[in-house]
Amino acid sequence: MEKYRRHFLVCITNRPPFSHESCGPKGAADVLAKLQKGLDRKKLRELYGVAATGTTCLGLCESGPNVVVYPDNVWYGGVTVEDVPDLVDSHGVDGKPVDRLLHPDVE
Ligand code: FES
């Protein structure tokens, strides 16, 4: 098993309509796909061990799509596909969190 230097976990939970909110219906799968493509295009996984994986609920459902990056312990909320290039270039390449996307409920 490959050990990642930096790992983006994107919540892609899909709950049924009329139940508790979830990230999936707000475009989380598209965020994950674009993030994975962006990391691949820059060879970040291959060269630097930076990866993105879908995951289940991160517990902040109302503000999704949510993304957490380990081992940095940086949380992002309300991420859209338009935000992905900044995540790849700033956090993925340079290791600098994207301040404007930081989750307001996580210190
Ligand atoms: S459904 Fe995504 S954080 Fe709970």
PDB file of C-alpha atoms and ligand atoms in Angstrom:
ATOM      1  CA  MET A   1       0.000   0.000   0.000  1.00  0.00           C
ATOM      2  CA  GLU A   2       1.242   3.391  -1.027  1.00  0.00           C
ATOM      3  CA  LYS A   3       1.630   5.881   1.801  1.00  0.00           C
ATOM      4  CA  TYR A   4       0.422   9.358   0.866  1.00  0.00           C
ATOM      5  CA  ARG A   5       2.181  12.526   1.826  1.00  0.00           C
ATOM      6  CA  ARG A   6      -1.050  14.475   1.565  1.00  0.00           C
ATOM      7  CA  HIS A   7      -4.537  13.020   1.213  1.00  0.00           C
ATOM      8  CA  PHE A   8      -7.705  14.918   0.236  1.00  0.00           C
ATOM      9  CA  LEU A   9     -10.810  13.127   1.497  1.00  0.00           C
ATOM     10  CA  VAL A  10     -13.987  14.322  -0.198  1.00  0.00           C
ATOM     11  CA  CYS A  11     -17.307  13.415   1.375  1.00  0.00           C
ATOM     12  CA  ILE A  12     -19.494  11.916  -1.356  1.00  0.00           C
ATOM     13  CA  THR A  13     -22.318  10.687   0.864  1.00  0.00           C
ATOM     14  CA  ASN A  14     -25.696  10.568  -0.869  1.00  0.00           C
ATOM     15  CA  ARG A  15     -28.707  10.439   1.394  1.00  0.00           C
ATOM     16  CA  PRO A  16     -32.202   9.955   0.025  1.00  0.00           C
ATOM     17  CA  PRO A  17     -34.371  13.021  -0.659  1.00  0.00           C
ATOM     18  CA  PHE A  18     -36.331  14.321   2.337  1.00  0.00           C
ATOM     19  CA  SER A  19     -33.760  12.987   4.799  1.00  0.00           C
ATOM     20  CA  HIS A  20     -30.780  14.684   6.438  1.00  0.00           C
ATOM     21  CA  GLU A  21     -28.679  16.898   4.120  1.00  0.00           C
ATOM     22  CA  SER A  22     -25.634  15.355   2.468  1.00  0.00           C
ATOM     23  CA  CYS A  23     -22.732  16.353   0.246  1.00  0.00           C
ATOM     24  CA  GLY A  24     -23.525  14.113  -2.732  1.00  0.00           C
ATOM     25  CA  PRO A  25     -26.548  16.027  -4.059  1.00  0.00           C
ATOM     26  CA  LYS A  26     -24.500  19.251  -3.919  1.00  0.00           C
ATOM     27  CA  GLY A  27     -21.957  18.064  -6.491  1.00  0.00           C
ATOM     28  CA  ALA A  28     -19.421  16.251  -4.316  1.00  0.00           C
ATOM     29  CA  ALA A  29     -18.728  13.498  -6.872  1.00  0.00           C
ATOM     30  CA  ASP A  30     -17.879  16.141  -9.494  1.00  0.00           C
ATOM     31  CA  VAL A  31     -15.560  17.873  -7.011  1.00  0.00           C
ATOM     32  CA  LEU A  32     -13.790  14.569  -6.339  1.00  0.00           C
ATOM     33  CA  ALA A  33     -13.472  13.710 -10.039  1.00  0.00           C
ATOM     34  CA  LYS A  34     -12.042  17.114 -10.916  1.00  0.00           C
ATOM     35  CA  LEU A  35      -9.673  17.001  -7.952  1.00  0.00           C
ATOM     36  CA  GLN A  36      -8.372  13.573  -8.964  1.00  0.00           C
ATOM     37  CA  LYS A  37      -7.931  14.729 -12.566  1.00  0.00           C
ATOM     38  CA  GLY A  38      -6.127  17.874 -11.452  1.00  0.00           C
ATOM     39  CA  LEU A  39      -3.727  15.924  -9.228  1.00  0.00           C
ATOM     40  CA  ASP A  40      -3.108  13.388 -12.004  1.00  0.00           C
ATOM     41  CA  ARG A  41      -2.538  16.068 -14.624  1.00  0.00           C
ATOM     42  CA  LYS A  42       0.224  17.582 -12.507  1.00  0.00           C
ATOM     43  CA  LYS A  43       1.530  14.110 -11.563  1.00  0.00           C
ATOM     44  CA  LEU A  44       1.193  15.004  -7.890  1.00  0.00           C
ATOM     45  CA  ARG A  45       0.287  11.501  -6.820  1.00  0.00           C
ATOM     46  CA  GLU A  46       3.069   9.912  -8.804  1.00  0.00           C
ATOM     47  CA  LEU A  47       5.790  12.402  -7.907  1.00  0.00           C
ATOM     48  CA  TYR A  48       4.768  13.702  -4.494  1.00  0.00           C
ATOM     49  CA  GLY A  49       2.263  11.250  -3.017  1.00  0.00           C
ATOM     50  CA  VAL A  50      -0.718  13.627  -3.079  1.00  0.00           C
ATOM     51  CA  ALA A  51      -4.033  11.817  -3.549  1.00  0.00           C
ATOM     52  CA  ALA A  52      -7.794  12.367  -3.411  1.00  0.00           C
ATOM     53  CA  THR A  53     -10.340   9.769  -2.322  1.00  0.00           C
ATOM     54  CA  GLY A  54     -14.074   9.788  -1.745  1.00  0.00           C
ATOM     55  CA  THR A  55     -15.255   9.100   1.767  1.00  0.00           C
ATOM     56  CA  THR A  56     -18.432   8.868   3.816  1.00  0.00           C
ATOM     57  CA  CYS A  57     -19.891  11.518   6.105  1.00  0.00           C
ATOM     58  CA  LEU A  58     -17.452  13.847   7.832  1.00  0.00           C
ATOM     59  CA  GLY A  59     -20.121  15.138  10.206  1.00  0.00           C
ATOM     60  CA  LEU A  60     -20.613  18.672   8.865  1.00  0.00           C
ATOM     61  CA  CYS A  61     -23.363  17.818   6.414  1.00  0.00           C
ATOM     62  CA  GLU A  62     -25.154  21.170   6.126  1.00  0.00           C
ATOM     63  CA  SER A  63     -22.069  22.921   4.778  1.00  0.00           C
ATOM     64  CA  GLY A  64     -20.967  20.426   2.144  1.00  0.00           C
ATOM     65  CA  PRO A  65     -19.438  19.400  -0.035  1.00  0.00           C
ATOM     66  CA  ASN A  66     -16.800  18.993   2.643  1.00  0.00           C
ATOM     67  CA  VAL A  67     -13.158  18.076   2.169  1.00  0.00           C
ATOM     68  CA  VAL A  68     -10.530  17.286   4.794  1.00  0.00           C
ATOM     69  CA  VAL A  69      -6.827  17.075   4.049  1.00  0.00           C
ATOM     70  CA  TYR A  70      -4.539  14.851   6.107  1.00  0.00           C
ATOM     71  CA  PRO A  71      -2.067  14.924   7.709  1.00  0.00           C
ATOM     72  CA  ASP A  72      -2.523  18.707   7.566  1.00  0.00           C
ATOM     73  CA  ASN A  73      -5.903  18.498   9.357  1.00  0.00           C
ATOM     74  CA  VAL A  74      -7.279  21.255   7.122  1.00  0.00           C
ATOM     75  CA  TRP A  75     -11.048  21.292   6.565  1.00  0.00           C
ATOM     76  CA  TYR A  76     -12.859  22.888   3.645  1.00  0.00           C
ATOM     77  CA  GLY A  77     -16.593  23.474   3.330  1.00  0.00           C
ATOM     78  CA  GLY A  78     -18.939  24.313   0.477  1.00  0.00           C
ATOM     79  CA  VAL A  79     -16.384  23.295  -2.124  1.00  0.00           C
ATOM     80  CA  THR A  80     -17.434  23.539  -5.777  1.00  0.00           C
ATOM     81  CA  VAL A  81     -15.803  22.332  -8.989  1.00  0.00           C
ATOM     82  CA  GLU A  82     -14.774  25.944  -9.637  1.00  0.00           C
ATOM     83  CA  ASP A  83     -12.696  25.838  -6.421  1.00  0.00           C
ATOM     84  CA  VAL A  84     -10.735  22.743  -7.407  1.00  0.00           C
ATOM     85  CA  PRO A  85      -7.929  24.445  -9.412  1.00  0.00           C
ATOM     86  CA  ASP A  86      -7.066  26.547  -6.341  1.00  0.00           C
ATOM     87  CA  LEU A  87      -7.052  23.446  -4.143  1.00  0.00           C
ATOM     88  CA  VAL A  88      -4.741  21.628  -6.546  1.00  0.00           C
ATOM     89  CA  ASP A  89      -2.364  24.527  -7.151  1.00  0.00           C
ATOM     90  CA  SER A  90      -2.192  25.975  -3.654  1.00  0.00           C
ATOM     91  CA  HIS A  91      -2.698  23.054  -1.277  1.00  0.00           C
ATOM     92  CA  GLY A  92      -1.784  20.179  -3.575  1.00  0.00           C
ATOM     93  CA  VAL A  93       1.353  21.662  -5.086  1.00  0.00           C
ATOM     94  CA  ASP A  94       2.530  24.191  -2.488  1.00  0.00           C
ATOM     95  CA  GLY A  95       0.969  22.769   0.678  1.00  0.00           C
ATOM     96  CA  LYS A  96      -0.717  26.111   1.392  1.00  0.00           C
ATOM     97  CA  PRO A  97      -4.372  25.920   2.479  1.00  0.00           C
ATOM     98  CA  VAL A  98      -6.876  27.969   0.479  1.00  0.00           C
ATOM     99  CA  ASP A  99      -8.053  30.417   3.136  1.00  0.00           C
ATOM    100  CA  ARG A 100     -11.293  31.433   1.452  1.00  0.00           C
ATOM    101  CA  LEU A 101     -12.495  27.792   1.493  1.00  0.00           C
ATOM    102  CA  LEU A 102     -11.596  26.937   5.090  1.00  0.00           C
ATOM    103  CA  HIS A 103     -14.522  25.500   6.991  1.00  0.00           C
ATOM    104  CA  PRO A 104     -15.798  28.151   9.425  1.00  0.00           C
ATOM    105  CA  ASP A 105     -16.836  25.576  12.043  1.00  0.00           C
ATOM    106  CA  VAL A 106     -13.469  23.827  12.331  1.00  0.00           C
ATOM    107  CA  GLU A 107     -10.548  25.465  14.117  1.00  0.00           C
TER     108      GLU A 107
HETATM  109  S1  FES B   1     -22.807  14.098   4.253  1.00  0.00           S
HETATM  110 FE1  FES B   1     -20.938  15.093   3.834  1.00  0.00          FE
HETATM  111  S2  FES B   1     -20.255  15.711   5.775  1.00  0.00           S
HETATM  112 FE2  FES B   1     -22.040  14.585   6.207  1.00  0.00          FE
END
